Short mmCIF file of C-alpha atoms and ligand atoms in Angstrom, two decimals:
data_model
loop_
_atom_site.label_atom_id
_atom_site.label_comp_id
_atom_site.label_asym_id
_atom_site.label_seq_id
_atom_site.Cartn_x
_atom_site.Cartn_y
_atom_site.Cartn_z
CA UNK A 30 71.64 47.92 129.28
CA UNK A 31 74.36 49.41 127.23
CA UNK A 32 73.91 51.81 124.26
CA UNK A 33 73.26 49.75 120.53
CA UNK A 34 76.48 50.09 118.13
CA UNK A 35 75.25 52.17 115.77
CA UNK A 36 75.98 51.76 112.01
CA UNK A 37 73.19 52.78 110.37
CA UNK A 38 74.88 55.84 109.00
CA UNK A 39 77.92 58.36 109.24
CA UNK A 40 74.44 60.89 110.24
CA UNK A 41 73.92 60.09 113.54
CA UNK A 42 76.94 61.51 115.05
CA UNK A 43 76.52 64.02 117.89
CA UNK A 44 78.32 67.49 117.58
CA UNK A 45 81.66 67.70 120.01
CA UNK A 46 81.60 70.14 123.34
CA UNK A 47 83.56 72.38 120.84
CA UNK A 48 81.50 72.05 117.95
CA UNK A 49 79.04 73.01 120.05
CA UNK A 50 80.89 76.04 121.82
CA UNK A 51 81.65 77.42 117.90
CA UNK A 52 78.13 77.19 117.18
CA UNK A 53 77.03 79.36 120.48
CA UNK A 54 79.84 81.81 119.60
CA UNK A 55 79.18 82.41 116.31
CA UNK A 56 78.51 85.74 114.72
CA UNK A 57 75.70 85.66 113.01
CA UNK A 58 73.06 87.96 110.42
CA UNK A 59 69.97 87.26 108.07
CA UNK A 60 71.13 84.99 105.60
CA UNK A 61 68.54 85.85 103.35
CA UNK A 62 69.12 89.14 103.66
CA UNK A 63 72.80 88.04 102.91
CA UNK A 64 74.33 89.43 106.10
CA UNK A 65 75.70 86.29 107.82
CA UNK A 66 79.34 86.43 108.04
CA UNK A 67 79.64 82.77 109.08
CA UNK A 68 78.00 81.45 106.56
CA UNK A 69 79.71 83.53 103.98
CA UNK A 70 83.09 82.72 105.31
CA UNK A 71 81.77 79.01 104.85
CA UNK A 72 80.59 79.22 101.70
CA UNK A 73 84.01 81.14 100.65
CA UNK A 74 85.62 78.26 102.13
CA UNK A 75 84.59 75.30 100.51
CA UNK A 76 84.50 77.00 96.96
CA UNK A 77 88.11 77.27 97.95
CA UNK A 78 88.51 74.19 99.05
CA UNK A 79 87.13 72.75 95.61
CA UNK A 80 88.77 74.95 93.69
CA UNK A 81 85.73 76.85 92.31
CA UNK A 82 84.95 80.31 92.17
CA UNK A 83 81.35 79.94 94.59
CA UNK A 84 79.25 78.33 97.19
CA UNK A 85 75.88 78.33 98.19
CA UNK A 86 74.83 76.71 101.65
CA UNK A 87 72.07 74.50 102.01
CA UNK A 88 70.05 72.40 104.49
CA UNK A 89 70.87 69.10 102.88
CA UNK A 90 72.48 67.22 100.43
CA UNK A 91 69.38 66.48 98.43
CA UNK A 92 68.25 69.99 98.12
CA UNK A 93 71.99 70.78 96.87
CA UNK A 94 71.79 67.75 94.59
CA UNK A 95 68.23 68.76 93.68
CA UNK A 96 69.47 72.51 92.77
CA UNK A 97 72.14 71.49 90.79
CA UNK A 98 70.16 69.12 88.70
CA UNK A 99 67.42 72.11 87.98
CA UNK A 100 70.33 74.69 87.20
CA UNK A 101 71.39 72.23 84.16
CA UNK A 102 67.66 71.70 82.98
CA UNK A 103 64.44 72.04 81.90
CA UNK A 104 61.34 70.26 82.59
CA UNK A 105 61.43 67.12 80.08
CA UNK A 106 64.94 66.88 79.93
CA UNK A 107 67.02 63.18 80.63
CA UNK A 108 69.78 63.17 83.07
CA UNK A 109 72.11 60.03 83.06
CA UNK A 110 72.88 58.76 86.22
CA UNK A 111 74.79 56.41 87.89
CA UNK A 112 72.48 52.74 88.15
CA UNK A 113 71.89 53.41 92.46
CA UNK A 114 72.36 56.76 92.18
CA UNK A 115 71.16 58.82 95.32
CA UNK A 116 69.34 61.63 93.60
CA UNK A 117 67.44 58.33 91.89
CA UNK A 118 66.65 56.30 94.50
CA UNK A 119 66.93 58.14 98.12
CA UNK A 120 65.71 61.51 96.91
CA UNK A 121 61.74 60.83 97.76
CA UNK A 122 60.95 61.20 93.80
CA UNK A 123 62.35 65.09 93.47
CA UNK A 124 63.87 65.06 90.28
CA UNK A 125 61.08 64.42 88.47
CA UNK A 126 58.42 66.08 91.37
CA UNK A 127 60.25 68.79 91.62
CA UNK A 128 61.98 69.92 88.60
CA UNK A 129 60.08 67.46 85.20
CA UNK A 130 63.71 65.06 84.73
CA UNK A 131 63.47 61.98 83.42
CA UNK A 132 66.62 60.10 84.96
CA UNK A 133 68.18 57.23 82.39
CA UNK A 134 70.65 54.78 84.75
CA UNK A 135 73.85 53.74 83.06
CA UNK A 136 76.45 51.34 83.91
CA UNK A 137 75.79 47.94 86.11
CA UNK A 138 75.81 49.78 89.26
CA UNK A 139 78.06 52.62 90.86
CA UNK A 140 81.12 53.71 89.51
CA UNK A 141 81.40 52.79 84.98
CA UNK A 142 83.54 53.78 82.06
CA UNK A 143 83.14 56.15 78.96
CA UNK A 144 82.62 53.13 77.33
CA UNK A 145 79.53 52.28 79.22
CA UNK A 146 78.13 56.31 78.25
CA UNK A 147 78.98 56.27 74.88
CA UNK A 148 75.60 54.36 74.16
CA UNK A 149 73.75 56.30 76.20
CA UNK A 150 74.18 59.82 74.30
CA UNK A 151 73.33 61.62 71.43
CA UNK A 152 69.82 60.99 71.69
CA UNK A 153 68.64 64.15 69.48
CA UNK A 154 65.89 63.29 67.90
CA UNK A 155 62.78 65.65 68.63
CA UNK A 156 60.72 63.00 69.65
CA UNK A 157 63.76 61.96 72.61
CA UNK A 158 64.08 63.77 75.53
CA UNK A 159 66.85 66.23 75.55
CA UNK A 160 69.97 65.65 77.31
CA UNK A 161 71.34 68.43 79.35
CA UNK A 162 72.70 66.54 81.99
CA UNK A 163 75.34 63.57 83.41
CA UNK A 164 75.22 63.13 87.26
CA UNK A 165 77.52 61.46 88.92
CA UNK A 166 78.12 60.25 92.44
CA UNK A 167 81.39 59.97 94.49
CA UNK A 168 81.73 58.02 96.90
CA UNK A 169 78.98 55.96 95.44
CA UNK A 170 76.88 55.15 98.08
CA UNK A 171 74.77 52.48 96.59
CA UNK A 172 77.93 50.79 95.48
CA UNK A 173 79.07 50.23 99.10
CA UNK A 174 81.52 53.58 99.33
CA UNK A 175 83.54 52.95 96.38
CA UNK A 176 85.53 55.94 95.26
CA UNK A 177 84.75 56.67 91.39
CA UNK A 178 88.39 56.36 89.58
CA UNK A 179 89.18 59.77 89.01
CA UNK A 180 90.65 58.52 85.12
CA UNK A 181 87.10 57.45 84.18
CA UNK A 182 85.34 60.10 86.51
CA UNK A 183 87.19 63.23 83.66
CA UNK A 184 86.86 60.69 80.52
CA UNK A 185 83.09 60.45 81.70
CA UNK A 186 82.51 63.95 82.13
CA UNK A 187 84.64 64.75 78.81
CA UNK A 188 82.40 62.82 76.51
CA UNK A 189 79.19 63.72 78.12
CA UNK A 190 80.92 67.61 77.41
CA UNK A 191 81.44 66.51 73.77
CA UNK A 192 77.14 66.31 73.19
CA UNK A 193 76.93 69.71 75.19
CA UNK A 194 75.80 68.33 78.56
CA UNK A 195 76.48 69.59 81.88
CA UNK A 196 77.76 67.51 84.95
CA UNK A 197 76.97 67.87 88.54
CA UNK A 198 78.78 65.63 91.33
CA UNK A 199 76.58 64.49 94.43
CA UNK A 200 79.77 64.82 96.50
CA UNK A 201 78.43 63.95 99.66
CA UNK A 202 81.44 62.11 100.81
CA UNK A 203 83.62 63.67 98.24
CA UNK A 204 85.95 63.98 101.88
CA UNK A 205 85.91 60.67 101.76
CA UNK A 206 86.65 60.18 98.37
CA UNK A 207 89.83 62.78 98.88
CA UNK A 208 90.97 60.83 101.86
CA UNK A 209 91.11 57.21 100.40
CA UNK A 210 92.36 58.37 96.95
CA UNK A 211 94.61 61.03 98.35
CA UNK A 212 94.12 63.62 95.85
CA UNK A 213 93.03 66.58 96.57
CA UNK A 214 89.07 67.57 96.89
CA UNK A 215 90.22 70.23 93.91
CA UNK A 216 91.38 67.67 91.54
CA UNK A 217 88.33 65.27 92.14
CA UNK A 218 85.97 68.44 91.78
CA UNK A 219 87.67 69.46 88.70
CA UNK A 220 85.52 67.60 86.09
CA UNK A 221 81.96 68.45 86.91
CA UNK A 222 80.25 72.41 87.04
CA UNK A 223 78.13 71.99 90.21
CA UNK A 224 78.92 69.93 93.09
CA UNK A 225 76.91 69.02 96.68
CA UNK A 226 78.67 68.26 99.30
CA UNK A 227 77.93 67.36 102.90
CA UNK A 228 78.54 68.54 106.40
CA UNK A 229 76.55 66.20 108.08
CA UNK A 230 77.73 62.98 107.30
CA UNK A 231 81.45 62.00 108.08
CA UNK A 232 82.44 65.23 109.17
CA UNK A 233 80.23 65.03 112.15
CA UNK A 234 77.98 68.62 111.83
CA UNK A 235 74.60 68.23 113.01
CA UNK A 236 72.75 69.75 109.50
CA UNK A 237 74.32 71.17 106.29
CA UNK A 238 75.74 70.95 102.53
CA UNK A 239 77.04 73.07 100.27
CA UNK A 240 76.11 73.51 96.06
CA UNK A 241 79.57 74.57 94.82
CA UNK A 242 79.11 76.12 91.68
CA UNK A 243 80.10 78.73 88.61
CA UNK A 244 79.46 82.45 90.64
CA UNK A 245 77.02 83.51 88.07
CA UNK A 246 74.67 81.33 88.59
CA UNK A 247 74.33 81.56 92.25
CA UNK A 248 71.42 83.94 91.73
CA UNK A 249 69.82 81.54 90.28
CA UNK A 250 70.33 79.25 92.86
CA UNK A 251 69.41 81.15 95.42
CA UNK A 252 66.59 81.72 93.88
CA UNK A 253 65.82 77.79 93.79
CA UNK A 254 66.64 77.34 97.39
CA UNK A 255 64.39 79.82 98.48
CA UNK A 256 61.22 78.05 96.28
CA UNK A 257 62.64 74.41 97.70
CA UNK A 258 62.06 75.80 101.21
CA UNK A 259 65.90 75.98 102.23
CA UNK A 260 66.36 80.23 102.88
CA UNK A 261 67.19 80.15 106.51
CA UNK A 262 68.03 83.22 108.67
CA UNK A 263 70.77 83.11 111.30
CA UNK A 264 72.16 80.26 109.60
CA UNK A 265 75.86 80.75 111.08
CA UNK A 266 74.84 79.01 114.09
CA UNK A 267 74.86 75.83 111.11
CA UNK A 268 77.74 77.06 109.44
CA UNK A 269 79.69 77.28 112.35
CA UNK A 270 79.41 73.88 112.87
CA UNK A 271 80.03 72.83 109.43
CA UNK A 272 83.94 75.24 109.42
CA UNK A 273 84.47 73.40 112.51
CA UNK A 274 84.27 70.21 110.74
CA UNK A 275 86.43 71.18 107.72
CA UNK A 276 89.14 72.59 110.81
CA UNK A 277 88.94 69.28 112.88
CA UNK A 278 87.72 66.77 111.32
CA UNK A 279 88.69 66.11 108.09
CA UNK A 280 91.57 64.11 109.17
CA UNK A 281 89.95 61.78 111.13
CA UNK A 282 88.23 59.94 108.22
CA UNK A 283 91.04 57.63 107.01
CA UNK A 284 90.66 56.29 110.99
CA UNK A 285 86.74 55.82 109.72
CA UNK A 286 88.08 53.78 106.52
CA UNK A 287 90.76 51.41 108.69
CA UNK A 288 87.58 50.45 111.11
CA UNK A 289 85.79 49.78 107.91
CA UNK A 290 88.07 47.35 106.58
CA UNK A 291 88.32 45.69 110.29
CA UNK A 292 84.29 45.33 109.89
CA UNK A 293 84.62 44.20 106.28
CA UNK A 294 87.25 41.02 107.22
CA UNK A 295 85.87 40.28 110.37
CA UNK A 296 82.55 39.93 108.47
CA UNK A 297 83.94 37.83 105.80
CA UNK A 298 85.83 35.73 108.33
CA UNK A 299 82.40 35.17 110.10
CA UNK A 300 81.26 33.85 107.13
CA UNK A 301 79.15 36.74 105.98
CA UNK A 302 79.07 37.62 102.12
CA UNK A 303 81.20 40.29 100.95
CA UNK A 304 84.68 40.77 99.10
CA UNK A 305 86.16 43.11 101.96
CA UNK A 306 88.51 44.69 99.17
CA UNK A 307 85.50 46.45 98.06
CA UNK A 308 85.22 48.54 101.40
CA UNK A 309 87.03 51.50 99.98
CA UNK A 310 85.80 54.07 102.37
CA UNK A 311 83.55 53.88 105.28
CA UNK A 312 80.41 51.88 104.06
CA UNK A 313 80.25 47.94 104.34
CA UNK A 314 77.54 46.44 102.34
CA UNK A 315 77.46 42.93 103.41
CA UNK A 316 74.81 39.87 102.19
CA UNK A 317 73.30 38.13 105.30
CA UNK A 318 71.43 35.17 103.29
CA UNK A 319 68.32 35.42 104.88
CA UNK A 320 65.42 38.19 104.62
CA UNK A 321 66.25 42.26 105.77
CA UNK A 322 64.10 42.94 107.97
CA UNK A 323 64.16 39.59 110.02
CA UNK A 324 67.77 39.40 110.25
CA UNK A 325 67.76 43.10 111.12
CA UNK A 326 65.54 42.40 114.12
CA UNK A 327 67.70 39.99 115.24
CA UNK A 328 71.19 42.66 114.84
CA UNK A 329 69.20 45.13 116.66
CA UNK A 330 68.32 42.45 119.40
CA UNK A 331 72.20 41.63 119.84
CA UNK A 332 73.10 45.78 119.99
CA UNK A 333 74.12 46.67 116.42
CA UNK A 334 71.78 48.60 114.51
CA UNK A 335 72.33 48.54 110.81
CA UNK A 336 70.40 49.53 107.46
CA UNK A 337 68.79 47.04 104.88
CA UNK A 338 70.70 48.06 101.07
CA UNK A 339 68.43 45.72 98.78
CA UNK A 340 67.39 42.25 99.24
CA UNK A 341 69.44 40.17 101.77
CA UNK A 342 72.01 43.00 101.47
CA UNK A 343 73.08 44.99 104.65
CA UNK A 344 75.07 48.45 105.14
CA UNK A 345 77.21 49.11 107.80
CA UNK A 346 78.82 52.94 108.03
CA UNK A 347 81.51 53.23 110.28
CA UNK A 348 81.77 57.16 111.87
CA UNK A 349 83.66 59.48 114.10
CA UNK A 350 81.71 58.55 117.02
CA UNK A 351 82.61 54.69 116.96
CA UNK A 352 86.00 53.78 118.23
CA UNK A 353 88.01 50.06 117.76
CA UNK A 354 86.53 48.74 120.53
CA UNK A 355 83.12 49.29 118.97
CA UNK A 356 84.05 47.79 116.12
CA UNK A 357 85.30 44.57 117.98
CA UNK A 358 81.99 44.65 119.52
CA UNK A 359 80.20 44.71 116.84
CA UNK A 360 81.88 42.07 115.34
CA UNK A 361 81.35 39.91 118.21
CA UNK A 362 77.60 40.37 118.18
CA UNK A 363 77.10 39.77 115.11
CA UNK A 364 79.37 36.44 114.40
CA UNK A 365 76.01 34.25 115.85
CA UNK A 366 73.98 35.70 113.03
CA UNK A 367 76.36 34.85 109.84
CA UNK A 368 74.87 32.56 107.48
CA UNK A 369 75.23 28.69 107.87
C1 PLP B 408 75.38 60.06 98.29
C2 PLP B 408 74.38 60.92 99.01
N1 PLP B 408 73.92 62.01 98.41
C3 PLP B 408 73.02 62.81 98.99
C4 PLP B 408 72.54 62.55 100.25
C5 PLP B 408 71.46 63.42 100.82
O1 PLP B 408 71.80 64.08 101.98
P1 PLP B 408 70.68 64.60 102.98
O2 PLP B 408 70.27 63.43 103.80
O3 PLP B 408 71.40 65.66 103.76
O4 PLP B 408 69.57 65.15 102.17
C6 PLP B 408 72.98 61.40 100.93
C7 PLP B 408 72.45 61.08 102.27
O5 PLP B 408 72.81 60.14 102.92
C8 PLP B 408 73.92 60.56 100.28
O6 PLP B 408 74.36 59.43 100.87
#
């Protein structure tokens, strides 16, 4: 039997033979004794890359995303959000677990306008929460990828700066973001104060994120890491992995985004239902007209393993270890199962 196509999710890559080999070799110390060189030369390198003054590495994107909320709050406090927002919906309840946030949605879903804020701030009274916070996500996973237009990204951030709130950026695939916008991962990080981003997704690192931030406040969030759970020790074994993927990989997403759009038409050609201009990155969300779970059974049955996304609504994520021919495969499988 041959090997499922695997779209689940950009996570399930495998680390290269020379991800691998950088891993073994690297030099390593007690992190939380702050003696490991890799991960210091990691963290200096993605602050860098963002054009920020600090870094602080992290196990995963949600505990980055979940630091950078609590750095902008206190307990009670409202943080708008994007409507699907990962730190809402995929973040096992933390926000308001974890650190006491109420999270308002705004917009229809994904990516929205100052225009769509406006109506959502100044809530002052003492009887309202208090906002200290706007979150916003890019790519928008929810939203099937979509890059947030940088324009409305700043005029967001600007307004919600105007009523003294903070903003944070769950930059997960902010690479991807960079590579299908082409601007630079500077110039999209520009507008927001703390930003997560993510080794382990496209870039093919078996574990790791980063909380890029102001450098005075990565006491603080070191401090918040180590009461999540997320102070490790020889952690450059990790962070070796992770400067490997910012060496090699980063240009190998936009290949990611082409076999994206190949899934996106051949699925709307099969007669699955989707707009396959909307597959700006490497996610495919896809309607299959019948219930998840059944129709999943069935994908699974003809080799492709994919993940539900809401009712009748399927994701597809292409990644760096799934080639054209996969894709053509996967296409092929799947064709039988469109709806009537
Ligand atoms: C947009 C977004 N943010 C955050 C995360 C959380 O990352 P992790 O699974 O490493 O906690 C994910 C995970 O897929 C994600 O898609």
């Amino acid at each position: 039997m041959t090997a499922p196509i695997d779209l689940r999710s950009d996570t399930v890559t495998r680390p290269t033979p020379a991800m691998r080999r950088a891993m073994a070799e690297a030099e390593v110390g007690d992190d939380v004794y702050g003696e490991d060189p890799t991960v210091r030369a990691l963290e200096e390198r993605v602050a860098a890359l963002l054009g920020k003054d600090a870094a602080l590495f992290v196990p995963s994107g949600t505990q980055g995303n979940q630091i950078g909320l609590a750095l902008h709050t206190r307990p009670g406090d409202e943080v708008l959000v994007t409507r699907g927002a990962h730190v809402a919906l995929y973040e096992s309840g933390a926000a308001p677990a974890l650190s006491g946030l109420q999270l308002t949605p705004v917009g229809a879903g994904g990516p929205f306008d100052a225009e769509a804020l406006r109506p959502e701030l100044g809530r002052t009274a003492f009887y309202q929460a208090r906002q200290s916070l706007l979150a916003l996500e890019n790519t928008h996973n929810h939203a099937g990828g979509l890059v947030f237009p940088q324009e409305e990204l700043a005029a967001c951030a600007a307004l919600a700066r105007e009523h003294a709130l903070g903003v944070h950026l769950d930059g997960a695939r902010l690479w991807n973001a960079a590579a299908a916008s082409g601007r630079s991962l500077a110039e999209l990080a520009a507008p927001a104060d703390t930003i997560s981003v993510c080794f382990s997704k496209g870039l093919g690192a078996p574990v790791g994120s980063a909380l890029v931030l102001p450098a005075e406040w990565r006491d603080e969030a070191i401090r918040l890491r180590r009461r999540l759970g997320g102070a490790m020790r020889q952690a450059g074994i990790l962070a070796a992995a992770a400067l490997h993927a910012l060496e090699h990989h980063l240009g190998d997403l936009e290949a990611d985004h082409r076999r994206a759009r190949r899934l996106a038409e051949g699925l709307a050609e099969a007669g699955y239902d989707l707009d396959p201009t909307r597959t700006e990155t490497n996610i495919v969300v896809f309607g299959v007209g019948a219930p998840n779970a059944e129709w999943l059974a069935r994908a699974t049955e003809a080799g492709v393993l994919l993940g539900g996304m809401g009712p009748g609504r399927i994701r597809a994520v292409t990644h760096r270890d799934l080639d054209d021919d996969a894709i053509d495969a996967a296409l092929r499988a799947l064709a039988p199962l469109a709806p009537a």
